[in-house]
mmCIF file of C-alpha atoms in Angstrom:
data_model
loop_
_atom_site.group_PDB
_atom_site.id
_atom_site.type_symbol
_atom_site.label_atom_id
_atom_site.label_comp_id
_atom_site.label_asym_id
_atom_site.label_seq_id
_atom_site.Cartn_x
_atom_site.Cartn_y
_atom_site.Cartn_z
ATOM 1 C CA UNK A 1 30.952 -100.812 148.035
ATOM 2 C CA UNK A 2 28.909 -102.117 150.932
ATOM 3 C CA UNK A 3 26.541 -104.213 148.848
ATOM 4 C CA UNK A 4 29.825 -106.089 147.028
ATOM 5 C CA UNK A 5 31.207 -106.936 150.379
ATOM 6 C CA UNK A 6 27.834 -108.176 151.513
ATOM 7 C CA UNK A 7 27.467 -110.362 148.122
ATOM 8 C CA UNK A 8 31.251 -111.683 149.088
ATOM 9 C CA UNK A 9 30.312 -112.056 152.524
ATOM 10 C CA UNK A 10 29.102 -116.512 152.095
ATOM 11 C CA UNK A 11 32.669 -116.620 150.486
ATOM 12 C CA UNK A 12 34.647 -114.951 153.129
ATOM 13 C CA UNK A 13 32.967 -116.931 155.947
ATOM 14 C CA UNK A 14 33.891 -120.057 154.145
ATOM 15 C CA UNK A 15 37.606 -119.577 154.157
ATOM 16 C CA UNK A 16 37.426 -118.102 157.627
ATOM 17 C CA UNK A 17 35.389 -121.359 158.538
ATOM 18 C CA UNK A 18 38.272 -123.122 156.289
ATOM 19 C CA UNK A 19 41.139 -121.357 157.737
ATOM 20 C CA UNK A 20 39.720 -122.480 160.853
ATOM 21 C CA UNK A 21 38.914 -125.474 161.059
ATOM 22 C CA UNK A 22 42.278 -126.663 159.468
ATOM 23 C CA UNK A 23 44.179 -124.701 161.802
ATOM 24 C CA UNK A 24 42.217 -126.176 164.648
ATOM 25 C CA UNK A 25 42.473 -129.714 163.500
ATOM 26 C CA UNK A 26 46.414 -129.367 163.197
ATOM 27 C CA UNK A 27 46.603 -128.981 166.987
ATOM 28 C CA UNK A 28 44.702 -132.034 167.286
ATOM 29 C CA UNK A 29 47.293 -133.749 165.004
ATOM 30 C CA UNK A 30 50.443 -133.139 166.827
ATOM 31 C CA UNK A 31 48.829 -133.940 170.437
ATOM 32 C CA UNK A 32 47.805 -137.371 168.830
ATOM 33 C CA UNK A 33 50.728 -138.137 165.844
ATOM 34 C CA UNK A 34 53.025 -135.888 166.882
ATOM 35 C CA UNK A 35 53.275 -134.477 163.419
ATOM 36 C CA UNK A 36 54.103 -130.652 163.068
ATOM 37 C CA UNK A 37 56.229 -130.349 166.111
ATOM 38 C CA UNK A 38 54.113 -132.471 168.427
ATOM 39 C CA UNK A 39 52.372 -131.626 171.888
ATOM 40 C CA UNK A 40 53.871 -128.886 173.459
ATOM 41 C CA UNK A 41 57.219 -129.319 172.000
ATOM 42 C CA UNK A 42 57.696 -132.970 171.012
ATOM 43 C CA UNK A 43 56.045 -135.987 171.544
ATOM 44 C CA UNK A 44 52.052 -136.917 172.007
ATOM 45 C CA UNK A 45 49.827 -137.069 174.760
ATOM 46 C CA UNK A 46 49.448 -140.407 175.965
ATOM 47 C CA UNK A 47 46.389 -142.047 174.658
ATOM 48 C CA UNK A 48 43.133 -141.641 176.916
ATOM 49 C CA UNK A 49 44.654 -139.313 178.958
ATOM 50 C CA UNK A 50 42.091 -136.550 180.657
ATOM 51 C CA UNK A 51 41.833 -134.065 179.247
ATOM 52 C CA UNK A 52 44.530 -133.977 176.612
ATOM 53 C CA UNK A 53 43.712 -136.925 174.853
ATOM 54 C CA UNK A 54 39.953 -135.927 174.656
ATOM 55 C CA UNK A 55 40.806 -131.866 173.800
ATOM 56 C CA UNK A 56 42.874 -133.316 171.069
ATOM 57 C CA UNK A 57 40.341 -135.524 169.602
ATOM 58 C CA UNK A 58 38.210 -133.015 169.403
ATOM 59 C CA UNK A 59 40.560 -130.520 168.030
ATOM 60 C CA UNK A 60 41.735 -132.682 165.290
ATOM 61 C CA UNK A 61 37.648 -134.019 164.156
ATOM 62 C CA UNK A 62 35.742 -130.718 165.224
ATOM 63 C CA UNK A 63 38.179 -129.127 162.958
ATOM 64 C CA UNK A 64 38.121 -131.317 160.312
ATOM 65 C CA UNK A 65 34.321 -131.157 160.074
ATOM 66 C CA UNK A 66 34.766 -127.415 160.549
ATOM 67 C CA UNK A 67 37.331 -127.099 157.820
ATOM 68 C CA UNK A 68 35.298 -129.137 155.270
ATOM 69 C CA UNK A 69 32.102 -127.797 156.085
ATOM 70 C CA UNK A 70 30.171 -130.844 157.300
ATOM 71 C CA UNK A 71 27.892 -130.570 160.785
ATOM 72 C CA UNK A 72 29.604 -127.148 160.975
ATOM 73 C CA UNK A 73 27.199 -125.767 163.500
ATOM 74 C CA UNK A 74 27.431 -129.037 165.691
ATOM 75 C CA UNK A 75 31.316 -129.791 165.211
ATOM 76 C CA UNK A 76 32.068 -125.885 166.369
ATOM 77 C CA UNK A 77 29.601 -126.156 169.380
ATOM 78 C CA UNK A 78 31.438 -129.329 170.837
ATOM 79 C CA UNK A 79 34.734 -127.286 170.237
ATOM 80 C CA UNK A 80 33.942 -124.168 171.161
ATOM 81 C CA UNK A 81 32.905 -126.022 174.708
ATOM 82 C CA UNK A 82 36.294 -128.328 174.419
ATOM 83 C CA UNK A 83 38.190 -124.333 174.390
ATOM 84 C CA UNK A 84 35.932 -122.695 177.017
ATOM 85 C CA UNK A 85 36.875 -125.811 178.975
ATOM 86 C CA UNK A 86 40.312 -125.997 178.809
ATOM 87 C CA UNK A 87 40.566 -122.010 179.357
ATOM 88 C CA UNK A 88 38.574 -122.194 182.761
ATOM 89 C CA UNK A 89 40.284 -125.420 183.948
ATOM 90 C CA UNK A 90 44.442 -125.165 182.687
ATOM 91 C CA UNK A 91 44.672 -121.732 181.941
ATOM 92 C CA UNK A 92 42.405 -119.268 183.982
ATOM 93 C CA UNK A 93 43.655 -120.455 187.591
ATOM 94 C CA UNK A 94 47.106 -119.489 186.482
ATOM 95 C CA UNK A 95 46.398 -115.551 186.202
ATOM 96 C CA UNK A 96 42.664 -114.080 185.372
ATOM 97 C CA UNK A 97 43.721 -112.485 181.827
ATOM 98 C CA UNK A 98 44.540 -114.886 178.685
ATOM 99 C CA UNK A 99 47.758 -113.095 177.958
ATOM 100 C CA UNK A 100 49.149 -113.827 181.368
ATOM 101 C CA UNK A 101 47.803 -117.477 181.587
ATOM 102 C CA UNK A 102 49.062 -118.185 178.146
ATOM 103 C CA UNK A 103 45.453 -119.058 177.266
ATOM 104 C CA UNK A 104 44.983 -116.554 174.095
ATOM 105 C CA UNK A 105 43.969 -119.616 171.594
ATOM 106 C CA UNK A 106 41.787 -120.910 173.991
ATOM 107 C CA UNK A 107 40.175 -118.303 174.140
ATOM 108 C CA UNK A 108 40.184 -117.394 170.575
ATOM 109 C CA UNK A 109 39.118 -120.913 169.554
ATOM 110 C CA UNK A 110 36.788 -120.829 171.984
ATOM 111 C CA UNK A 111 34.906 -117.660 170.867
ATOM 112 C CA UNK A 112 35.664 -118.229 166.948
ATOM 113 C CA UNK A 113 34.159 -121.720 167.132
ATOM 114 C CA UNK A 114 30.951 -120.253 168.833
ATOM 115 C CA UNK A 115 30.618 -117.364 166.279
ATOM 116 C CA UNK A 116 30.557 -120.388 163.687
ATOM 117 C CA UNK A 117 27.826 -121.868 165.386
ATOM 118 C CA UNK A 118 25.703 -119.307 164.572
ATOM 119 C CA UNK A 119 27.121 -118.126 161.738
ATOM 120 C CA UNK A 120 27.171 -121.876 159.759
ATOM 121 C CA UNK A 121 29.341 -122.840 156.968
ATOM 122 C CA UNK A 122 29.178 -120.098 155.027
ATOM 123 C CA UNK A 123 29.514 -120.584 150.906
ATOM 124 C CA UNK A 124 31.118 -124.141 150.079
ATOM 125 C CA UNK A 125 30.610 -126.167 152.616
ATOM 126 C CA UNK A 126 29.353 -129.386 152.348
ATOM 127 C CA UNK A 127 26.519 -128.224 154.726
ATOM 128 C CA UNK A 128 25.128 -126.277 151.921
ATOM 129 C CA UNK A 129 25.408 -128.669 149.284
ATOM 130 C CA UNK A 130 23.098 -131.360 151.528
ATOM 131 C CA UNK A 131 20.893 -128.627 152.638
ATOM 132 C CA UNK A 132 20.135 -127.406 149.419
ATOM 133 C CA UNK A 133 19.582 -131.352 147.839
ATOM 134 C CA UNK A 134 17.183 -131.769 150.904
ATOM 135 C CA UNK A 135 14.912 -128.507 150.264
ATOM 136 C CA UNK A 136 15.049 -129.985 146.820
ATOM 137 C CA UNK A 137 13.794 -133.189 147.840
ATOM 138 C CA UNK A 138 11.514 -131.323 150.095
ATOM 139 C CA UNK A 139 9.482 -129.375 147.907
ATOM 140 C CA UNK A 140 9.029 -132.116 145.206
ATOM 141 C CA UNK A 141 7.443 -133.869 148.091
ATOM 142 C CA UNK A 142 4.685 -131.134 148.193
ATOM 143 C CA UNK A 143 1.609 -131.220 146.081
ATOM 144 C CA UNK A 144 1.645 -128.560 142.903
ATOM 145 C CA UNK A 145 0.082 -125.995 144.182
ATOM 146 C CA UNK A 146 1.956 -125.584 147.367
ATOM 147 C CA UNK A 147 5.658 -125.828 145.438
ATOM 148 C CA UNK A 148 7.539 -122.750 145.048
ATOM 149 C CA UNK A 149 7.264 -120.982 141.561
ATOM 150 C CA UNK A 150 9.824 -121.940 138.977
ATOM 151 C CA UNK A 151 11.590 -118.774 137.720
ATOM 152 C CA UNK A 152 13.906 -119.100 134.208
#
């Protein structure tokens, strides 16, 4: 059982990192567009506002990146900072604990965006599809001998 979870394992992180990302980048659309109810009920935050305007730029292309796949590792460092930022400044001087400071998705954003740093894309992301074309171009670069063994 353990060893066909671990073979799933690329898979599941890739609709985690999916799941996400989208989810993140919606936020980011209704603070801008005002699409899906909007910010915070209705309406947008008012371009080049700080922070909102800035958290919701990020939200909406760190999560697209995330959700796709591409500069996953990058994408969820700058959001994972954009959450730890806006838990510390809006929501921790409120009350210390996220569920009285109404900062639980901060918080979960925040540390779900840093376990993707470290965790990457997982199985089809666009990450892998460049990485793998670039060890490709790598090791044709190398002389014969030093290439990697074909195997049928």
């Amino acid at each position: 059982m353990t060893g066909r979870l671990n073979s799933a394992q690329p898979y599941a992180l890739g609709l985690f990192r999916f799941v996400v990302g989208l989810l993140f980048a919606c936020h980011g659309a209704a603070s801008l567009f005002g699409v899906l109810g909007g910010a915070m009920g209705g309406g947008t935050v008012p371009t080049g506002t700080w922070p909102g305007w800035y958290a919701a730029v990020i939200e909406l292309v760190g999560g697209a990146l995330v959700a796709i796949g591409l500069g996953t590792r990058a994408a969820a460092f700058a959001s994972s900072g954009a959450m730890a930022y806006a838990y510390f400044k809006v929501h921790q001087p409120e009350a210390l604990w996220p569920l009285q400071n109404s900062g639980e998705l901060a918080a979960l954003y925040c540390w779900t965006m840093f376990l993707l740093v470290f965790t990457g894309s997982g199985a089809l992301g666009l990450d892998r599809l460049f990485s793998s074309r670039d060890a490709g171009t790598r090791d044709t670069a190398k002389a014969p001998e030093e290439r990697a063994p074909v195997t049928a």
